[in-house]
Amino acid sequence: MSNMVPVKVYRSFVVVVLLVAVGAMAAPAEEKPTSYIVRMDKSIMPLVFTSHSPWYASTLASVKRSIAEDGLLHVYNVVFHGFAAVMTPTQATELEKSPGVVSIIPDTVAQLRTTHSPDFLHLQAPVGIWPEADYGSDVVVGIFDTGIWPESASFSDEGMAPVPSHWKGSCIAEEGSNTSFCNKKIVGARVFYASYEAMNGPINETAELKSPRDSIGHGTHTASTAAGRSVQNASMFGFAAGTARGMAPMARIAVYKTCWANGCTGADILAAFDQAVLDGVDVISLSLGIDGGTPPYYLDPIALGGFAAMEHGVFVATAAGNRGPSDFSVENVAPWLTTVGASTMDRSFPADVILGNGEVISGISLYKSDGSEEQDMPLVIASDAALGNNGTSSFVANLCTAGSLDPSLIRGKIVLCERGDNSRVDKGEVVKAEGGAGMILANSASDGEGLIADCHMLPATAVGARSGSIIRRFIHSNKSATARFKFYGTRLGINRAPVVASFSSRGPNPETQEILKPDLVAPGVDILAAWTGLSGPSTLATDSRRVKFNIISGTSMACPHVSGLAALLKAAHPSWTPSAIRSALMTTAYLTDSTTHIMTDEATGKLSTPFDFGSGHVDPQKALDPGLIYDLTTHDYITFLCSINYTKQAGRMVARQAISCPRNSGNPGDLNYPSLSAVFDQSSASALTRIFTRTVTNVGNARSDYTVQVVVPQGVQITVKPTKLSFTGLNQKLSYKVMVKAGKLSLGAGESETVFGLISWTDGSHVVQSPIAVTRQEPY
Ligand SMILES: *[C@@H]1O[C@H](CO)[C@@H](O)[C@H](O)[C@H]1NC(C)=O
Ligand SMILES: *[C@@H]1O[C@H](CO)[C@@H](O)[C@H](O)[C@H]1NC(C)=O
Ligand SMILES: *[C@@H]1O[C@H](CO)[C@@H](O)[C@H](O)[C@H]1NC(C)=O
Ligand SMILES: *[C@@H]1O[C@H](CO)[C@@H](O)[C@H](O)[C@H]1NC(C)=O
Ligand SMILES: *[C@@H]1O[C@H](CO)[C@@H](O)[C@H](O)[C@H]1NC(C)=O
Ligand SMILES: *[C@@H]1O[C@H](CO)[C@@H](O)[C@H](O)[C@H]1NC(C)=O
């Protein structure tokens, strides 16, 4: 019961009313042809057509005034009916009037946003989720990413059982050879780039391969995190050395290469969903997010594909995004997706900066030192070394962008750069190219104190915003300022963990505040996993180093942890729906760190809230046996679409069937979700009360009595009825009501305040816990 500590968390923020990404809806200004996703009503196909493709092609030809079936970039048959094609905005408007056309969405661009994590998650135990799930052997995990490096030891099929019989997918052969990527570990491999090329021009095949082979590294990393085999003596240049394993080491991997050098497109992602569901994947892992945040569900290809996948029983895990710590930054928020934020582990790579006056500034680094860099070197602030400024300060140079630094002013020196604009490793490359001897990379004020370790090309260490100010003051106060580095390699157990990563995107949910997002957090900082042979650990083009494993950070790394764990739960409980699996992961998640206090926030050092970590940090052993689950059906999700006032058209775009909504569709918070969020508009004349109904299904002991415990947030009343649920059989469903009563607060126009509590049901052995957020907002 250690996780029943009260959450006296209080946080206020200003509500930004129109955060819904307008970008995705806005029509392109000029008449530039671009890619569109067209949904068709296949039931009205004229009889002259024998199959859908020619009908789609002729529909398209009617506006493009050319007959070309190859004008179809994709034909969708499974999760969606329709096609993707290039046309001008005028043609799209015209096409919208054609018979059978249900909707047209301009394509969107999405971006990609472990030795230790199995231990940190307590997977190693001789009994429990690994053996009970047979390490995931019967389950196929689809990875939508940059491809895979099949030669990695993480993808060996040695000793694996035959491919599960439900699998219908296959592999395309690699260009230039007839070798298939497939073995008993990698059971599917396909590529999707038609819309990417339509939007970006032809793929440069010197730089990247049109085969499922990964030339970037991201997809190899995420695939091995979800389902990599056990590999001994894995490390990156000796960092994080140990046995590397994915979450579901025996699960099968199906590669859907949707992402390329400039990102991924929605039309290609949707085509991958179509194929993956047809192939028979059990889990889909998407470590990517739509540019510009959160389009409405009916315009969001990940939400659309995810809905159909959910209906087919496929669990879909997505990354929450790396736009933290700003409020409302969470992405992939559709309630049928599982949204994963990132947290830290108790492993770090300390690297101190020792200033000439003896002051020690702690930072982190993945630079492989031979000791020679650990001597005093002159220290300069990048902005004081701007090219063409002859030593006068420049704001731009502070960011160490290409061409901004004067080589004569940094040669042989340690340069203090600041985060922002170009990538962190790029700054190191710029300093090195201009003759600098080392780099200290300080966070800007908005980055706070959260640090990300990178495999820089020169001696370098990352420090927080406060440390950056200390170093700047030292340099300005001392004409002969020097510093040296001290690199410590890998250290375990010295830092408080888990902590919510600074960059992890935060709630409130910008699309539907009544659904708490992210759902949960998982390790996403400094994750060691397999890497491609075609790109160095920094991913810079100039980085000729090659590593079998790389250490990188992001919600992209957190997401496949949950995908792999979902695969284990699916293997252990084949009848569970995607919603049941998510419920098990959420209601057993914990809120505390190694000091048994509520997890803190890396950005501020303050307590985190469910807006940061959702239901908490994933706990796989507990998720195996959650006691009760909050299940959801397609019908429940359709009721949800009604509750957010979706028109027939929008509802149909998501649900792929005509939806008819009752006159009173209720509140979106009524969805039988494993967390609760009451949102009160203070201008309403009525009292601030809301009654939620939740239904739990018994998956624990047939006969069991659960009693409720509530951690009530300050200034709010919460009543749960009944307070006891007595089950007499497995899969029995019982309902309870939660009444929330809140007084009005005095808030400024547009302000809102949220307080958090917990509702936990326990039978003595299981604890089924849900966070509850109570938000009061004052309209503008
Ligand atoms: C691949 O197979 C085709 C047909 O069997 C053959 O013509 C071609 O030479 C093969 N290519 C390579 C690189 O082995
Ligand atoms: C294609 O990539 C190669 C290797 O990165 C590069 O040298 C070449 O300039 C690129 N070509 C184009 C047209 O961008
Ligand atoms: C791992 O490294 C240790 C020490 O270097 C060595 O003794 C052992 O044989 C290695 N194991 C494998 C599987 O390579
Ligand atoms: C100035 O820097 C030099 C070299 O880094 C150091 O020896 C000296 O103590 C510093 N002076 C002060 C006042 O910090
Ligand atoms: C740059 O500054 C130095 C010393 O402050 C001076 O000698 C030199 O003439 C300046 N160069 C230019 C191009 O202004
Ligand atoms: C839906 O419409 C009803 C009636 O106009 C309104 O009371 C409710 O606030 C709307 N709900 C949402 C989520 O917009």
PDB file of N, CA, C and O in Angstrom, residues 573 575-576 625-629 696-704 706 726-734 763 766:
ATOM      1  N   HIS A 573      -2.572 -13.214 -21.469  1.00  0.00           N
ATOM      2  CA  HIS A 573      -4.039 -13.115 -21.407  1.00  0.00           C
ATOM      3  C   HIS A 573      -4.576 -12.899 -22.814  1.00  0.00           C
ATOM      4  O   HIS A 573      -4.993 -11.784 -23.162  1.00  0.00           O
ATOM      5  N   SER A 575      -7.250 -13.305 -24.303  1.00  0.00           N
ATOM      6  CA  SER A 575      -8.608 -12.798 -24.523  1.00  0.00           C
ATOM      7  C   SER A 575      -8.740 -11.310 -24.178  1.00  0.00           C
ATOM      8  O   SER A 575      -9.782 -10.713 -24.420  1.00  0.00           O
ATOM      9  N   TRP A 576      -7.723 -10.710 -23.606  1.00  0.00           N
ATOM     10  CA  TRP A 576      -7.852  -9.313 -23.201  1.00  0.00           C
ATOM     11  C   TRP A 576      -7.911  -8.394 -24.416  1.00  0.00           C
ATOM     12  O   TRP A 576      -7.150  -8.533 -25.366  1.00  0.00           O
ATOM     13  N   ASP A 625      -1.314  -9.188 -13.156  1.00  0.00           N
ATOM     14  CA  ASP A 625      -2.422  -9.620 -12.307  1.00  0.00           C
ATOM     15  C   ASP A 625      -3.078  -8.396 -11.665  1.00  0.00           C
ATOM     16  O   ASP A 625      -2.876  -8.116 -10.490  1.00  0.00           O
ATOM     17  N   PRO A 626      -3.861  -7.641 -12.463  1.00  0.00           N
ATOM     18  CA  PRO A 626      -4.369  -6.360 -11.961  1.00  0.00           C
ATOM     19  C   PRO A 626      -5.588  -6.478 -11.050  1.00  0.00           C
ATOM     20  O   PRO A 626      -5.971  -5.512 -10.421  1.00  0.00           O
ATOM     21  N   GLY A 627      -6.223  -7.657 -10.993  1.00  0.00           N
ATOM     22  CA  GLY A 627      -7.431  -7.807 -10.166  1.00  0.00           C
ATOM     23  C   GLY A 627      -8.681  -7.401 -10.913  1.00  0.00           C
ATOM     24  O   GLY A 627      -9.530  -8.228 -11.226  1.00  0.00           O
ATOM     25  N   LEU A 628      -8.790  -6.096 -11.226  1.00  0.00           N
ATOM     26  CA  LEU A 628      -9.954  -5.588 -11.957  1.00  0.00           C
ATOM     27  C   LEU A 628      -9.468  -4.832 -13.186  1.00  0.00           C
ATOM     28  O   LEU A 628      -8.393  -4.255 -13.174  1.00  0.00           O
ATOM     29  N   ILE A 629     -10.280  -4.836 -14.228  1.00  0.00           N
ATOM     30  CA  ILE A 629      -9.948  -4.003 -15.382  1.00  0.00           C
ATOM     31  C   ILE A 629     -11.155  -3.141 -15.792  1.00  0.00           C
ATOM     32  O   ILE A 629     -12.308  -3.509 -15.585  1.00  0.00           O
ATOM     33  N   VAL A 696     -16.166  -2.098 -13.546  1.00  0.00           N
ATOM     34  CA  VAL A 696     -14.936  -2.893 -13.496  1.00  0.00           C
ATOM     35  C   VAL A 696     -15.267  -4.367 -13.736  1.00  0.00           C
ATOM     36  O   VAL A 696     -16.343  -4.847 -13.365  1.00  0.00           O
ATOM     37  N   THR A 697     -14.334  -5.049 -14.385  1.00  0.00           N
ATOM     38  CA  THR A 697     -14.496  -6.467 -14.682  1.00  0.00           C
ATOM     39  C   THR A 697     -13.502  -7.241 -13.824  1.00  0.00           C
ATOM     40  O   THR A 697     -12.317  -6.888 -13.768  1.00  0.00           O
ATOM     41  N   ASN A 698     -13.996  -8.288 -13.188  1.00  0.00           N
ATOM     42  CA  ASN A 698     -13.130  -9.063 -12.289  1.00  0.00           C
ATOM     43  C   ASN A 698     -12.258 -10.040 -13.083  1.00  0.00           C
ATOM     44  O   ASN A 698     -12.770 -10.964 -13.713  1.00  0.00           O
ATOM     45  N   VAL A 699     -10.942  -9.827 -13.047  1.00  0.00           N
ATOM     46  CA  VAL A 699     -10.023 -10.766 -13.685  1.00  0.00           C
ATOM     47  C   VAL A 699      -9.049 -11.345 -12.645  1.00  0.00           C
ATOM     48  O   VAL A 699      -8.030 -11.917 -12.985  1.00  0.00           O
ATOM     49  N   GLY A 700      -9.389 -11.150 -11.360  1.00  0.00           N
ATOM     50  CA  GLY A 700      -8.524 -11.636 -10.282  1.00  0.00           C
ATOM     51  C   GLY A 700      -9.042 -12.937  -9.722  1.00  0.00           C
ATOM     52  O   GLY A 700      -9.131 -13.942 -10.431  1.00  0.00           O
ATOM     53  N   ASN A 701      -9.451 -12.925  -8.450  1.00  0.00           N
ATOM     54  CA  ASN A 701     -10.008 -14.114  -7.830  1.00  0.00           C
ATOM     55  C   ASN A 701     -11.521 -14.105  -8.007  1.00  0.00           C
ATOM     56  O   ASN A 701     -12.158 -13.062  -7.852  1.00  0.00           O
ATOM     57  N   ALA A 702     -12.080 -15.299  -8.321  1.00  0.00           N
ATOM     58  CA  ALA A 702     -13.511 -15.377  -8.597  1.00  0.00           C
ATOM     59  C   ALA A 702     -14.318 -14.723  -7.477  1.00  0.00           C
ATOM     60  O   ALA A 702     -15.181 -13.878  -7.714  1.00  0.00           O
ATOM     61  N   ARG A 703     -14.070 -15.151  -6.257  1.00  0.00           N
ATOM     62  CA  ARG A 703     -14.769 -14.548  -5.119  1.00  0.00           C
ATOM     63  C   ARG A 703     -13.845 -13.529  -4.492  1.00  0.00           C
ATOM     64  O   ARG A 703     -12.793 -13.883  -3.965  1.00  0.00           O
ATOM     65  N   SER A 704     -14.240 -12.286  -4.562  1.00  0.00           N
ATOM     66  CA  SER A 704     -13.387 -11.276  -3.932  1.00  0.00           C
ATOM     67  C   SER A 704     -14.204 -10.039  -3.589  1.00  0.00           C
ATOM     68  O   SER A 704     -15.141  -9.673  -4.301  1.00  0.00           O
ATOM     69  N   TYR A 706     -13.884  -6.102  -2.887  1.00  0.00           N
ATOM     70  CA  TYR A 706     -13.032  -4.915  -3.020  1.00  0.00           C
ATOM     71  C   TYR A 706     -13.646  -3.759  -2.246  1.00  0.00           C
ATOM     72  O   TYR A 706     -14.858  -3.516  -2.340  1.00  0.00           O
ATOM     73  N   SER A 726     -18.597  -6.729  -4.278  1.00  0.00           N
ATOM     74  CA  SER A 726     -18.399  -8.156  -3.962  1.00  0.00           C
ATOM     75  C   SER A 726     -18.594  -8.983  -5.217  1.00  0.00           C
ATOM     76  O   SER A 726     -19.701  -9.063  -5.760  1.00  0.00           O
ATOM     77  N   PHE A 727     -17.521  -9.579  -5.683  1.00  0.00           N
ATOM     78  CA  PHE A 727     -17.580 -10.403  -6.898  1.00  0.00           C
ATOM     79  C   PHE A 727     -17.755 -11.864  -6.511  1.00  0.00           C
ATOM     80  O   PHE A 727     -17.176 -12.336  -5.526  1.00  0.00           O
ATOM     81  N   THR A 728     -18.540 -12.565  -7.329  1.00  0.00           N
ATOM     82  CA  THR A 728     -18.724 -13.996  -7.071  1.00  0.00           C
ATOM     83  C   THR A 728     -18.199 -14.831  -8.239  1.00  0.00           C
ATOM     84  O   THR A 728     -18.226 -16.046  -8.198  1.00  0.00           O
ATOM     85  N   GLY A 729     -17.745 -14.182  -9.298  1.00  0.00           N
ATOM     86  CA  GLY A 729     -17.239 -14.958 -10.425  1.00  0.00           C
ATOM     87  C   GLY A 729     -16.252 -14.164 -11.256  1.00  0.00           C
ATOM     88  O   GLY A 729     -16.175 -12.934 -11.166  1.00  0.00           O
ATOM     89  N   LEU A 730     -15.496 -14.911 -12.057  1.00  0.00           N
ATOM     90  CA  LEU A 730     -14.550 -14.272 -12.959  1.00  0.00           C
ATOM     91  C   LEU A 730     -15.312 -13.594 -14.084  1.00  0.00           C
ATOM     92  O   LEU A 730     -16.379 -14.061 -14.489  1.00  0.00           O
ATOM     93  N   ASN A 731     -14.739 -12.519 -14.610  1.00  0.00           N
ATOM     94  CA  ASN A 731     -15.328 -11.730 -15.705  1.00  0.00           C
ATOM     95  C   ASN A 731     -16.661 -11.080 -15.342  1.00  0.00           C
ATOM     96  O   ASN A 731     -17.344 -10.545 -16.206  1.00  0.00           O
ATOM     97  N   GLN A 732     -17.036 -11.165 -14.072  1.00  0.00           N
ATOM     98  CA  GLN A 732     -18.236 -10.466 -13.620  1.00  0.00           C
ATOM     99  C   GLN A 732     -17.963  -8.960 -13.647  1.00  0.00           C
ATOM    100  O   GLN A 732     -16.857  -8.520 -13.325  1.00  0.00           O
ATOM    101  N   LYS A 733     -18.980  -8.204 -14.057  1.00  0.00           N
ATOM    102  CA  LYS A 733     -18.840  -6.744 -14.104  1.00  0.00           C
ATOM    103  C   LYS A 733     -19.683  -6.114 -13.007  1.00  0.00           C
ATOM    104  O   LYS A 733     -20.833  -6.501 -12.817  1.00  0.00           O
ATOM    105  N   LEU A 734     -19.123  -5.153 -12.296  1.00  0.00           N
ATOM    106  CA  LEU A 734     -19.886  -4.389 -11.306  1.00  0.00           C
ATOM    107  C   LEU A 734     -19.576  -2.910 -11.512  1.00  0.00           C
ATOM    108  O   LEU A 734     -18.473  -2.550 -11.937  1.00  0.00           O
ATOM    109  N   ASP A 763      -8.652  -5.554  -2.683  1.00  0.00           N
ATOM    110  CA  ASP A 763      -9.191  -6.762  -2.048  1.00  0.00           C
ATOM    111  C   ASP A 763      -8.164  -7.318  -1.074  1.00  0.00           C
ATOM    112  O   ASP A 763      -8.239  -8.479  -0.674  1.00  0.00           O
ATOM    113  N   HIS A 766      -4.734  -7.069  -4.414  1.00  0.00           N
ATOM    114  CA  HIS A 766      -4.608  -6.178  -5.569  1.00  0.00           C
ATOM    115  C   HIS A 766      -4.946  -4.746  -5.149  1.00  0.00           C
ATOM    116  O   HIS A 766      -5.811  -4.553  -4.298  1.00  0.00           O
TER     117      HIS A 766
END
